[in-house]
PDB file of C-alpha atoms in Angstrom:
ATOM      1  CA  MET A   1     -65.248  -9.428 -17.544  1.00 45.00           C
ATOM      2  CA  ARG A   2     -65.523  -6.362 -15.345  1.00 46.00           C
ATOM      3  CA  SER A   3     -63.828  -8.124 -12.491  1.00 44.00           C
ATOM      4  CA  MET A   4     -60.879  -9.165 -14.684  1.00 47.00           C
ATOM      5  CA  ARG A   5     -60.574  -5.655 -16.143  1.00 51.00           C
ATOM      6  CA  ALA A   6     -60.626  -3.991 -12.650  1.00 51.00           C
ATOM      7  CA  THR A   7     -57.993  -6.573 -11.463  1.00 45.00           C
ATOM      8  CA  ALA A   8     -55.782  -5.758 -14.436  1.00 51.00           C
ATOM      9  CA  CYS A   9     -56.082  -2.091 -13.818  1.00 52.00           C
ATOM     10  CA  LEU A  10     -55.245  -2.509 -10.129  1.00 50.00           C
ATOM     11  CA  VAL A  11     -52.147  -4.651 -10.975  1.00 49.00           C
ATOM     12  CA  ALA A  12     -50.948  -2.056 -13.434  1.00 51.00           C
ATOM     13  CA  LEU A  13     -51.380   0.771 -10.950  1.00 53.00           C
ATOM     14  CA  VAL A  14     -49.557  -1.105  -8.150  1.00 49.00           C
ATOM     15  CA  SER A  15     -46.801  -1.954 -10.659  1.00 51.00           C
ATOM     16  CA  TRP A  16     -46.475   1.621 -11.707  1.00 48.00           C
ATOM     17  CA  ARG A  17     -46.468   2.807  -8.175  1.00 50.00           C
ATOM     18  CA  THR A  18     -43.728   0.324  -7.258  1.00 48.00           C
ATOM     19  CA  VAL A  19     -41.501   1.364 -10.135  1.00 47.00           C
ATOM     20  CA  LEU A  20     -41.923   5.069  -9.837  1.00 48.00           C
ATOM     21  CA  ALA A  21     -41.578   5.040  -6.107  1.00 48.00           C
ATOM     22  CA  GLY A  22     -38.095   3.600  -6.382  1.00 47.00           C
ATOM     23  CA  HIS A  23     -38.847   0.117  -5.122  1.00 43.00           C
ATOM     24  CA  LYS A  24     -37.987  -1.348  -8.479  1.00 48.00           C
ATOM     25  CA  ASP A  25     -34.855  -0.554 -10.609  1.00 47.00           C
ATOM     26  CA  PRO A  26     -36.136   1.941 -13.227  1.00 45.00           C
ATOM     27  CA  ALA A  27     -33.726   0.516 -15.716  1.00 42.00           C
ATOM     28  CA  SER A  28     -34.830  -3.131 -15.221  1.00 46.00           C
ATOM     29  CA  ALA A  29     -36.296  -5.159 -18.005  1.00 44.00           C
ATOM     30  CA  ASP A  30     -39.707  -5.114 -16.232  1.00 56.00           C
ATOM     31  CA  VAL A  31     -40.175  -1.417 -16.754  1.00 50.00           C
ATOM     32  CA  ALA A  32     -40.892  -1.695 -20.503  1.00 48.00           C
ATOM     33  CA  GLN A  33     -43.504  -4.411 -19.831  1.00 58.00           C
ATOM     34  CA  ASP A  34     -45.129  -2.311 -17.063  1.00 60.00           C
ATOM     35  CA  LEU A  35     -45.388   0.684 -19.415  1.00 54.00           C
ATOM     36  CA  ALA A  36     -46.737  -1.434 -22.279  1.00 55.00           C
ATOM     37  CA  GLU A  37     -49.464  -2.897 -19.979  1.00 64.00           C
ATOM     38  CA  ALA A  38     -50.432   0.532 -18.678  1.00 60.00           C
ATOM     39  CA  ALA A  39     -50.608   1.876 -22.226  1.00 58.00           C
ATOM     40  CA  ALA A  40     -52.707  -1.050 -23.415  1.00 62.00           C
ATOM     41  CA  LEU A  41     -55.143  -0.669 -20.516  1.00 66.00           C
ATOM     42  CA  LEU A  42     -55.578   2.969 -21.082  1.00 61.00           C
ATOM     43  CA  ALA A  43     -55.970   2.554 -24.831  1.00 61.00           C
ATOM     44  CA  ASN A  44     -58.624  -0.097 -24.462  1.00 65.00           C
ATOM     45  CA  ALA A  45     -60.492   0.877 -21.298  1.00 64.00           C
ATOM     46  CA  SER A  46     -64.077   1.814 -22.091  1.00 62.00           C
ATOM     47  CA  ARG A  47     -65.336   2.616 -18.578  1.00 66.00           C
ATOM     48  CA  PRO A  48     -64.901   6.364 -17.849  1.00 64.00           C
ATOM     49  CA  ARG A  49     -64.003   5.808 -14.196  1.00 66.00           C
ATOM     50  CA  VAL A  50     -61.256   3.351 -15.083  1.00 65.00           C
ATOM     51  CA  ARG A  51     -59.799   5.647 -17.799  1.00 63.00           C
ATOM     52  CA  ALA A  52     -59.958   8.570 -15.399  1.00 64.00           C
ATOM     53  CA  ALA A  53     -58.134   6.556 -12.633  1.00 65.00           C
ATOM     54  CA  LEU A  54     -55.406   5.440 -14.938  1.00 62.00           C
ATOM     55  CA  THR A  55     -54.915   8.871 -16.603  1.00 64.00           C
ATOM     56  CA  THR A  56     -54.926  10.650 -13.162  1.00 63.00           C
ATOM     57  CA  PHE A  57     -52.431   8.265 -11.735  1.00 58.00           C
ATOM     58  CA  ILE A  58     -50.048   8.397 -14.682  1.00 61.00           C
ATOM     59  CA  ASP A  59     -50.238  12.151 -15.138  1.00 62.00           C
ATOM     60  CA  ALA A  60     -49.589  12.669 -11.429  1.00 60.00           C
ATOM     61  CA  GLU A  61     -46.353  10.750 -11.311  1.00 62.00           C
ATOM     62  CA  PRO A  62     -43.249  13.104 -11.383  1.00 68.00           C
ATOM     63  CA  LEU A  63     -40.909  12.675 -14.315  1.00 72.00           C
ATOM     64  CA  PRO A  64     -37.310  11.780 -13.443  1.00 70.00           C
ATOM     65  CA  LYS A  65     -35.772  14.709 -15.407  1.00 80.00           C
ATOM     66  CA  ARG A  66     -36.748  18.206 -16.328  1.00 88.00           C
ATOM     67  CA  LEU A  67     -38.232  18.085 -19.874  1.00 90.00           C
ATOM     68  CA  PHE A  68     -38.293  20.457 -22.808  1.00 92.00           C
ATOM     69  CA  LEU A  69     -39.630  20.230 -26.404  1.00 90.00           C
ATOM     70  CA  VAL A  70     -38.431  21.890 -29.545  1.00 91.00           C
ATOM     71  CA  TYR A  71     -41.286  22.908 -31.854  1.00 87.00           C
ATOM     72  CA  GLN A  72     -40.202  23.116 -35.510  1.00 82.00           C
ATOM     73  CA  ILE A  73     -41.152  22.167 -39.064  1.00 80.00           C
ATOM     74  CA  ALA A  74     -39.039  20.375 -41.602  1.00 78.00           C
ATOM     75  CA  ARG A  75     -35.948  22.172 -42.942  1.00 82.00           C
ATOM     76  CA  SER A  76     -35.847  24.525 -40.053  1.00 85.00           C
ATOM     77  CA  GLY A  77     -32.289  23.646 -38.924  1.00 85.00           C
ATOM     78  CA  SER A  78     -33.547  21.710 -35.928  1.00 86.00           C
ATOM     79  CA  ASP A  79     -30.868  18.973 -36.153  1.00 85.00           C
ATOM     80  CA  TRP A  80     -28.299  21.651 -35.942  1.00 89.00           C
ATOM     81  CA  LEU A  81     -29.941  23.094 -32.845  1.00 92.00           C
ATOM     82  CA  LEU A  82     -30.182  19.643 -31.301  1.00 90.00           C
ATOM     83  CA  SER A  83     -26.423  19.094 -31.892  1.00 90.00           C
ATOM     84  CA  LEU A  84     -25.649  22.414 -30.140  1.00 93.00           C
ATOM     85  CA  LEU A  85     -27.861  21.486 -27.243  1.00 93.00           C
ATOM     86  CA  ASN A  86     -26.555  17.905 -26.902  1.00 88.00           C
ATOM     87  CA  ASN A  87     -23.043  19.165 -26.754  1.00 90.00           C
ATOM     88  CA  HIS A  88     -23.920  20.497 -23.236  1.00 92.00           C
ATOM     89  CA  THR A  89     -23.071  18.066 -20.483  1.00 89.00           C
ATOM     90  CA  ASP A  90     -26.341  18.724 -18.593  1.00 91.00           C
ATOM     91  CA  ILE A  91     -28.629  18.163 -21.598  1.00 91.00           C
ATOM     92  CA  CYS A  92     -29.583  14.999 -23.432  1.00 86.00           C
ATOM     93  CA  ILE A  93     -31.483  15.387 -26.655  1.00 85.00           C
ATOM     94  CA  PRO A  94     -32.988  13.217 -28.005  1.00 79.00           C
ATOM     95  CA  CYS A  95     -33.179  11.009 -24.983  1.00 75.00           C
ATOM     96  CA  GLY A  96     -34.054   7.334 -25.480  1.00 68.00           C
ATOM     97  CA  PRO A  97     -33.925   4.799 -28.372  1.00 60.00           C
ATOM     98  CA  ASN A  98     -36.401   4.325 -31.171  1.00 50.00           C
ATOM     99  CA  PHE A  99     -39.463   2.343 -30.243  1.00 45.00           C
ATOM    100  CA  LYS A 100     -43.000   1.664 -31.469  1.00 44.00           C
ATOM    101  CA  ASP A 101     -45.375   4.345 -30.275  1.00 45.00           C
ATOM    102  CA  PHE A 102     -48.805   2.841 -29.871  1.00 40.00           C
ATOM    103  CA  GLY A 103     -48.073   0.461 -32.748  1.00 43.00           C
ATOM    104  CA  LEU A 104     -46.743   3.266 -34.996  1.00 42.00           C
ATOM    105  CA  LYS A 105     -43.098   3.747 -35.773  1.00 47.00           C
ATOM    106  CA  THR A 106     -41.719   6.801 -34.105  1.00 52.00           C
ATOM    107  CA  ASP A 107     -38.618   8.876 -34.837  1.00 59.00           C
ATOM    108  CA  MET A 108     -36.127   8.779 -32.102  1.00 63.00           C
ATOM    109  CA  HIS A 109     -35.967  12.577 -32.127  1.00 68.00           C
ATOM    110  CA  THR A 110     -39.607  13.008 -31.267  1.00 70.00           C
ATOM    111  CA  LEU A 111     -41.382  12.224 -27.980  1.00 70.00           C
ATOM    112  CA  VAL A 112     -44.654  11.531 -29.710  1.00 67.00           C
ATOM    113  CA  GLY A 113     -44.580  11.267 -33.451  1.00 59.00           C
ATOM    114  CA  GLY A 114     -46.614  13.709 -35.502  1.00 55.00           C
ATOM    115  CA  ASN A 115     -48.356  10.894 -37.414  1.00 52.00           C
ATOM    116  CA  ALA A 116     -49.121   9.010 -34.281  1.00 54.00           C
ATOM    117  CA  PHE A 117     -50.543  12.162 -32.564  1.00 55.00           C
ATOM    118  CA  GLU A 118     -52.742  12.996 -35.551  1.00 54.00           C
ATOM    119  CA  PHE A 119     -54.035   9.425 -35.668  1.00 53.00           C
ATOM    120  CA  ARG A 120     -54.749   9.201 -31.964  1.00 59.00           C
ATOM    121  CA  ALA A 121     -55.975  12.798 -31.446  1.00 56.00           C
ATOM    122  CA  ARG A 122     -59.036  12.069 -33.537  1.00 59.00           C
ATOM    123  CA  ASP A 123     -60.069   9.441 -31.024  1.00 63.00           C
ATOM    124  CA  PRO A 124     -62.229  10.987 -28.281  1.00 61.00           C
ATOM    125  CA  LYS A 125     -60.846   8.424 -25.767  1.00 63.00           C
ATOM    126  CA  TYR A 126     -57.266   9.618 -26.432  1.00 67.00           C
ATOM    127  CA  ASP A 127     -55.513  10.958 -23.274  1.00 69.00           C
ATOM    128  CA  VAL A 128     -52.833  13.317 -24.394  1.00 72.00           C
ATOM    129  CA  GLY A 129     -51.105  13.879 -21.034  1.00 74.00           C
ATOM    130  CA  ALA A 130     -51.030  10.172 -20.207  1.00 72.00           C
ATOM    131  CA  HIS A 131     -49.607   9.418 -23.729  1.00 73.00           C
ATOM    132  CA  PHE A 132     -46.802  12.006 -23.385  1.00 78.00           C
ATOM    133  CA  SER A 133     -46.011  10.928 -19.792  1.00 77.00           C
ATOM    134  CA  LEU A 134     -45.901   7.244 -20.722  1.00 74.00           C
ATOM    135  CA  ASN A 135     -43.467   7.832 -23.629  1.00 75.00           C
ATOM    136  CA  ALA A 136     -41.229  10.153 -21.491  1.00 79.00           C
ATOM    137  CA  HIS A 137     -40.939   7.593 -18.613  1.00 74.00           C
ATOM    138  CA  LYS A 138     -40.241   4.794 -21.100  1.00 72.00           C
ATOM    139  CA  ARG A 139     -37.587   6.654 -22.965  1.00 73.00           C
ATOM    140  CA  LEU A 140     -35.846   7.922 -19.914  1.00 76.00           C
ATOM    141  CA  ALA A 141     -35.941   4.454 -18.287  1.00 70.00           C
ATOM    142  CA  GLU A 142     -34.206   2.988 -21.344  1.00 68.00           C
ATOM    143  CA  TYR A 143     -31.645   5.732 -21.917  1.00 64.00           C
ATOM    144  CA  LYS A 144     -28.285   4.973 -20.198  1.00 60.00           C
ATOM    145  CA  PRO A 145     -25.800   7.463 -21.856  1.00 52.00           C
ATOM    146  CA  GLY A 146     -27.771  10.532 -20.551  1.00 50.00           C
ATOM    147  CA  GLU A 147     -28.121   9.498 -16.961  1.00 59.00           C
ATOM    148  CA  GLY A 148     -25.805  12.345 -15.818  1.00 70.00           C
ATOM    149  CA  ALA A 149     -27.867  14.963 -17.619  1.00 81.00           C
ATOM    150  CA  SER A 150     -30.427  16.931 -15.616  1.00 86.00           C
ATOM    151  CA  VAL A 151     -32.497  18.102 -18.602  1.00 90.00           C
ATOM    152  CA  ALA A 152     -34.011  15.856 -21.313  1.00 87.00           C
ATOM    153  CA  GLY A 153     -35.505  17.031 -24.655  1.00 87.00           C
ATOM    154  CA  TRP A 154     -37.016  15.907 -27.882  1.00 85.00           C
ATOM    155  CA  LYS A 155     -38.563  17.558 -30.933  1.00 82.00           C
ATOM    156  CA  SER A 156     -42.111  18.078 -30.044  1.00 75.00           C
ATOM    157  CA  GLY A 157     -43.691  15.927 -32.738  1.00 54.00           C
ATOM    158  CA  LEU A 158     -46.846  17.771 -32.050  1.00 53.00           C
ATOM    159  CA  PHE A 159     -48.216  19.997 -34.769  1.00 50.00           C
ATOM    160  CA  LEU A 160     -50.131  22.646 -32.855  1.00 53.00           C
ATOM    161  CA  LYS A 161     -52.851  23.345 -35.413  1.00 55.00           C
ATOM    162  CA  PRO A 162     -56.552  22.482 -35.494  1.00 52.00           C
ATOM    163  CA  SER A 163     -56.225  20.084 -38.489  1.00 56.00           C
ATOM    164  CA  HIS A 164     -54.070  17.755 -36.296  1.00 57.00           C
ATOM    165  CA  ALA A 165     -55.966  17.804 -33.068  1.00 59.00           C
ATOM    166  CA  LYS A 166     -59.217  18.756 -31.545  1.00 67.00           C
ATOM    167  CA  ALA A 167     -59.338  21.821 -29.278  1.00 70.00           C
ATOM    168  CA  ALA A 168     -59.948  19.496 -26.214  1.00 70.00           C
ATOM    169  CA  HIS A 169     -56.749  17.549 -26.979  1.00 73.00           C
ATOM    170  CA  MET A 170     -54.706  20.749 -27.499  1.00 77.00           C
ATOM    171  CA  ASN A 171     -55.916  22.049 -24.121  1.00 78.00           C
ATOM    172  CA  ALA A 172     -55.045  18.703 -22.537  1.00 78.00           C
ATOM    173  CA  PHE A 173     -51.569  19.043 -23.945  1.00 82.00           C
ATOM    174  CA  MET A 174     -51.169  22.441 -22.376  1.00 85.00           C
ATOM    175  CA  ARG A 175     -52.413  21.056 -18.972  1.00 84.00           C
ATOM    176  CA  TRP A 176     -49.682  18.388 -19.248  1.00 84.00           C
ATOM    177  CA  ILE A 177     -47.101  21.113 -20.027  1.00 88.00           C
ATOM    178  CA  ARG A 178     -48.207  23.055 -16.960  1.00 89.00           C
ATOM    179  CA  ALA A 179     -48.386  20.022 -14.655  1.00 85.00           C
ATOM    180  CA  HIS A 180     -44.822  18.968 -15.366  1.00 87.00           C
ATOM    181  CA  GLN A 181     -43.424  22.345 -16.153  1.00 92.00           C
ATOM    182  CA  VAL A 182     -42.158  21.193 -19.548  1.00 91.00           C
ATOM    183  CA  LYS A 183     -40.485  23.967 -21.521  1.00 94.00           C
ATOM    184  CA  ILE A 184     -41.111  24.755 -25.127  1.00 93.00           C
ATOM    185  CA  ILE A 185     -38.486  26.097 -27.555  1.00 95.00           C
ATOM    186  CA  VAL A 186     -40.114  27.410 -30.692  1.00 93.00           C
ATOM    187  CA  LEU A 187     -37.582  27.421 -33.540  1.00 93.00           C
ATOM    188  CA  ARG A 188     -38.920  29.633 -36.348  1.00 92.00           C
ATOM    189  CA  ARG A 189     -37.818  29.535 -39.930  1.00 91.00           C
ATOM    190  CA  ASP A 190     -40.554  30.803 -42.292  1.00 87.00           C
ATOM    191  CA  THR A 191     -38.099  32.016 -45.002  1.00 88.00           C
ATOM    192  CA  LEU A 192     -37.381  31.507 -48.627  1.00 89.00           C
ATOM    193  CA  GLY A 193     -34.204  29.635 -47.645  1.00 86.00           C
ATOM    194  CA  ARG A 194     -36.331  26.983 -45.977  1.00 87.00           C
ATOM    195  CA  VAL A 195     -38.471  26.537 -49.171  1.00 88.00           C
ATOM    196  CA  VAL A 196     -35.352  26.233 -51.333  1.00 85.00           C
ATOM    197  CA  SER A 197     -33.883  23.624 -48.903  1.00 81.00           C
ATOM    198  CA  GLY A 198     -37.161  21.655 -49.053  1.00 80.00           C
ATOM    199  CA  ALA A 199     -37.328  21.892 -52.860  1.00 76.00           C
ATOM    200  CA  TYR A 200     -34.169  19.836 -53.380  1.00 69.00           C
ATOM    201  CA  ASN A 201     -34.876  17.772 -50.327  1.00 59.00           C
ATOM    202  CA  ASN A 202     -31.520  18.124 -48.580  1.00 59.00           C
ATOM    203  CA  THR A 203     -30.115  19.118 -45.267  1.00 61.00           C
ATOM    204  CA  VAL A 204     -29.856  22.703 -43.952  1.00 68.00           C
ATOM    205  CA  HIS A 205     -26.526  21.696 -42.229  1.00 80.00           C
ATOM    206  CA  CYS A 206     -23.947  19.038 -43.046  1.00 81.00           C
ATOM    207  CA  LYS A 207     -21.559  16.858 -41.183  1.00 80.00           C
ATOM    208  CA  THR A 208     -19.025  16.183 -44.066  1.00 82.00           C
ATOM    209  CA  ASP A 209     -17.088  18.263 -46.593  1.00 83.00           C
ATOM    210  CA  ALA A 210     -18.662  16.243 -49.399  1.00 83.00           C
ATOM    211  CA  CYS A 211     -22.123  17.185 -48.219  1.00 81.00           C
ATOM    212  CA  VAL A 212     -21.259  20.901 -47.930  1.00 80.00           C
ATOM    213  CA  LYS A 213     -19.709  20.867 -51.400  1.00 79.00           C
ATOM    214  CA  ALA A 214     -22.696  19.145 -52.996  1.00 77.00           C
ATOM    215  CA  ASN A 215     -25.200  21.496 -51.470  1.00 75.00           C
ATOM    216  CA  ASN A 216     -23.184  24.595 -52.362  1.00 75.00           C
ATOM    217  CA  HIS A 217     -23.532  23.745 -56.147  1.00 76.00           C
ATOM    218  CA  ARG A 218     -27.218  22.737 -56.166  1.00 80.00           C
ATOM    219  CA  THR A 219     -29.707  24.813 -58.100  1.00 84.00           C
ATOM    220  CA  VAL A 220     -33.553  24.535 -57.878  1.00 86.00           C
ATOM    221  CA  HIS A 221     -36.509  25.668 -59.918  1.00 91.00           C
ATOM    222  CA  LEU A 222     -39.322  27.002 -57.855  1.00 92.00           C
ATOM    223  CA  ASN A 223     -42.983  27.438 -58.766  1.00 92.00           C
ATOM    224  CA  PRO A 224     -43.459  31.247 -58.024  1.00 91.00           C
ATOM    225  CA  SER A 225     -47.081  31.149 -56.914  1.00 88.00           C
ATOM    226  CA  ASN A 226     -46.652  27.950 -54.924  1.00 92.00           C
ATOM    227  CA  THR A 227     -43.596  29.368 -53.177  1.00 93.00           C
ATOM    228  CA  LEU A 228     -45.526  32.410 -52.023  1.00 94.00           C
ATOM    229  CA  ALA A 229     -48.323  30.213 -50.806  1.00 93.00           C
ATOM    230  CA  LYS A 230     -45.972  27.980 -48.797  1.00 91.00           C
ATOM    231  CA  LEU A 231     -44.314  31.063 -47.199  1.00 93.00           C
ATOM    232  CA  LYS A 232     -47.706  32.501 -46.203  1.00 93.00           C
ATOM    233  CA  THR A 233     -48.806  29.085 -44.772  1.00 88.00           C
ATOM    234  CA  SER A 234     -45.658  28.661 -42.603  1.00 87.00           C
ATOM    235  CA  GLU A 235     -45.861  32.227 -41.470  1.00 90.00           C
ATOM    236  CA  LYS A 236     -49.438  31.730 -40.362  1.00 87.00           C
ATOM    237  CA  MET A 237     -48.711  28.467 -38.574  1.00 84.00           C
ATOM    238  CA  TYR A 238     -45.797  29.921 -36.664  1.00 87.00           C
ATOM    239  CA  ASP A 239     -47.794  33.018 -35.743  1.00 89.00           C
ATOM    240  CA  THR A 240     -50.528  30.821 -34.411  1.00 84.00           C
ATOM    241  CA  VAL A 241     -48.247  28.537 -32.412  1.00 84.00           C
ATOM    242  CA  GLU A 242     -46.278  31.379 -30.924  1.00 88.00           C
ATOM    243  CA  ALA A 243     -49.380  33.278 -29.933  1.00 88.00           C
ATOM    244  CA  TRP A 244     -50.914  30.199 -28.425  1.00 85.00           C
ATOM    245  CA  CYS A 245     -47.793  29.260 -26.407  1.00 87.00           C
ATOM    246  CA  GLN A 246     -47.209  32.731 -25.164  1.00 89.00           C
ATOM    247  CA  SER A 247     -50.788  33.035 -24.151  1.00 91.00           C
ATOM    248  CA  GLU A 248     -51.078  29.681 -22.401  1.00 89.00           C
ATOM    249  CA  VAL A 249     -47.642  29.168 -21.023  1.00 92.00           C
ATOM    250  CA  PRO A 250     -45.568  32.344 -21.443  1.00 94.00           C
ATOM    251  CA  LYS A 251     -42.952  31.523 -18.747  1.00 95.00           C
ATOM    252  CA  LEU A 252     -42.470  28.056 -20.282  1.00 96.00           C
ATOM    253  CA  THR A 253     -41.976  29.317 -23.885  1.00 95.00           C
ATOM    254  CA  HIS A 254     -38.809  30.577 -25.583  1.00 96.00           C
ATOM    255  CA  LEU A 255     -38.814  31.828 -29.127  1.00 95.00           C
ATOM    256  CA  VAL A 256     -35.800  31.673 -31.404  1.00 96.00           C
ATOM    257  CA  SER A 257     -35.385  32.640 -35.008  1.00 94.00           C
ATOM    258  CA  TYR A 258     -33.171  30.333 -37.077  1.00 92.00           C
ATOM    259  CA  ASP A 259     -31.594  33.206 -38.948  1.00 90.00           C
ATOM    260  CA  ASP A 260     -30.761  35.048 -35.712  1.00 95.00           C
ATOM    261  CA  LEU A 261     -29.382  31.889 -34.172  1.00 94.00           C
ATOM    262  CA  SER A 262     -27.279  31.336 -37.270  1.00 90.00           C
ATOM    263  CA  ALA A 263     -25.904  34.867 -37.261  1.00 91.00           C
ATOM    264  CA  ASN A 264     -25.413  35.152 -33.353  1.00 96.00           C
ATOM    265  CA  THR A 265     -24.997  31.575 -32.371  1.00 95.00           C
ATOM    266  CA  GLN A 266     -23.310  31.930 -28.982  1.00 97.00           C
ATOM    267  CA  ASP A 267     -25.501  34.802 -27.754  1.00 97.00           C
ATOM    268  CA  ARG A 268     -28.754  32.981 -28.710  1.00 97.00           C
ATOM    269  CA  MET A 269     -27.476  29.690 -27.179  1.00 97.00           C
ATOM    270  CA  ASP A 270     -26.649  31.462 -23.958  1.00 97.00           C
ATOM    271  CA  GLU A 271     -30.239  32.641 -23.744  1.00 98.00           C
ATOM    272  CA  ILE A 272     -31.466  29.083 -24.430  1.00 97.00           C
ATOM    273  CA  PHE A 273     -29.178  27.565 -21.750  1.00 97.00           C
ATOM    274  CA  LYS A 274     -30.492  30.201 -19.256  1.00 97.00           C
ATOM    275  CA  PHE A 275     -34.070  29.358 -20.224  1.00 97.00           C
ATOM    276  CA  LEU A 276     -33.417  25.669 -19.624  1.00 96.00           C
ATOM    277  CA  GLY A 277     -31.837  26.331 -16.223  1.00 95.00           C
ATOM    278  CA  VAL A 278     -28.326  25.186 -17.130  1.00 94.00           C
ATOM    279  CA  LYS A 279     -24.866  26.840 -17.062  1.00 94.00           C
ATOM    280  CA  LYS A 280     -23.480  28.597 -20.026  1.00 94.00           C
ATOM    281  CA  HIS A 281     -21.448  26.494 -22.489  1.00 94.00           C
ATOM    282  CA  VAL A 282     -19.517  27.110 -25.583  1.00 94.00           C
ATOM    283  CA  ALA A 283     -21.779  26.608 -28.624  1.00 93.00           C
ATOM    284  CA  VAL A 284     -20.122  23.920 -30.678  1.00 89.00           C
ATOM    285  CA  SER A 285     -21.507  21.699 -33.405  1.00 88.00           C
ATOM    286  CA  ALA A 286     -19.940  19.259 -35.836  1.00 83.00           C
ATOM    287  CA  MET A 287     -22.535  20.356 -38.363  1.00 84.00           C
ATOM    288  CA  ARG A 288     -21.903  23.176 -40.769  1.00 82.00           C
ATOM    289  CA  LYS A 289     -24.335  25.349 -42.766  1.00 79.00           C
ATOM    290  CA  ALA A 290     -24.745  24.116 -46.304  1.00 76.00           C
ATOM    291  CA  GLY A 291     -26.001  25.791 -49.490  1.00 72.00           C
ATOM    292  CA  GLY A 292     -24.975  28.768 -51.541  1.00 73.00           C
ATOM    293  CA  ALA A 293     -26.541  32.202 -51.747  1.00 80.00           C
ATOM    294  CA  LEU A 294     -30.222  32.142 -52.757  1.00 82.00           C
ATOM    295  CA  LYS A 295     -29.687  34.297 -55.849  1.00 83.00           C
ATOM    296  CA  ASP A 296     -27.109  31.646 -57.099  1.00 84.00           C
ATOM    297  CA  THR A 297     -29.398  28.665 -56.013  1.00 85.00           C
ATOM    298  CA  ILE A 298     -32.696  29.552 -57.737  1.00 89.00           C
ATOM    299  CA  SER A 299     -32.559  28.924 -61.432  1.00 90.00           C
ATOM    300  CA  ASN A 300     -35.707  31.027 -62.272  1.00 92.00           C
ATOM    301  CA  LEU A 301     -34.745  33.910 -60.023  1.00 92.00           C
ATOM    302  CA  ASP A 302     -36.561  36.663 -62.030  1.00 94.00           C
ATOM    303  CA  ALA A 303     -39.971  34.813 -61.861  1.00 95.00           C
ATOM    304  CA  VAL A 304     -39.495  34.284 -58.039  1.00 93.00           C
ATOM    305  CA  ARG A 305     -38.537  37.887 -57.573  1.00 93.00           C
ATOM    306  CA  ALA A 306     -41.645  39.001 -59.397  1.00 94.00           C
ATOM    307  CA  ALA A 307     -43.909  36.843 -57.225  1.00 94.00           C
ATOM    308  CA  LEU A 308     -42.448  38.032 -54.023  1.00 94.00           C
ATOM    309  CA  LYS A 309     -42.175  41.699 -54.826  1.00 94.00           C
ATOM    310  CA  GLY A 310     -43.826  43.755 -52.127  1.00 94.00           C
ATOM    311  CA  THR A 311     -43.515  40.992 -49.448  1.00 95.00           C
ATOM    312  CA  ARG A 312     -41.013  40.670 -46.626  1.00 93.00           C
ATOM    313  CA  TRP A 313     -39.429  37.757 -48.431  1.00 93.00           C
ATOM    314  CA  PHE A 314     -38.284  39.830 -51.332  1.00 93.00           C
ATOM    315  CA  LYS A 315     -35.309  41.216 -49.515  1.00 90.00           C
ATOM    316  CA  GLU A 316     -33.903  37.719 -49.068  1.00 87.00           C
ATOM    317  CA  ILE A 317     -32.925  37.521 -52.692  1.00 84.00           C
ATOM    318  CA  GLU A 318     -31.596  41.050 -53.091  1.00 74.00           C
TER     319      GLU A 318
END
């Protein structure tokens, strides 16, 4: 059994070295199989030396494009930001098709799905860097339309908080970020507008006139105490993520506020393009901001005002 496992590992390593050294067409049908075999070996290997050899080899291989991740939470306007980024000829985001990530369905917009990461990060054998590298290689190998782009990105799919990963795994993620110089854009939106958007479960930005019209006439009833708790939770999460990224990888981190991006789109996008190392580009998106003024959207406005009085969110509804 040991001999067979060692042979399988050796075959996988040789196959990977051949593909990534350019001796095999990276877009060939064999690439997906090579990646699947390497991932399976890494996931099932029990011997520390075998796991270490696989992980070291995979992590050491250079990625074919410069990478970046967009950290965000739901209803933060991230799809709008992705559309602004993807309009740039040197950027492809998201890169690659949908595929099954370690047996779990993964959104095409994320490099490693949040649920998949939470599930795997509780396993002490889980190798964060190898997992991210494997997924990046696979997606880029299968992505034809973005071959001309020099920078590839995805939503992070990684919720940087203790409840989703052990400290060792979070540190391993940062080692992967440093090793491959992966840049992180933190899109912050910890506002009442985000809570309202989530309450009626609709988009922040729309692609059609019908969508804009529907959202402009929506009203929502908020639980005042629950709303304040949600705002404080998102504020604390963003504070933690920003502090951690700026402490661990300050030169690889760029912070952007959704409200500032919405009010000064071209200026903020110029800063993002500079951060990513690409030329300036006109900030254009087919998506438009949806939803009316908050004071016209919240049906129990007086109760929400009373709950938020004395907090920084109160001014949003004045």
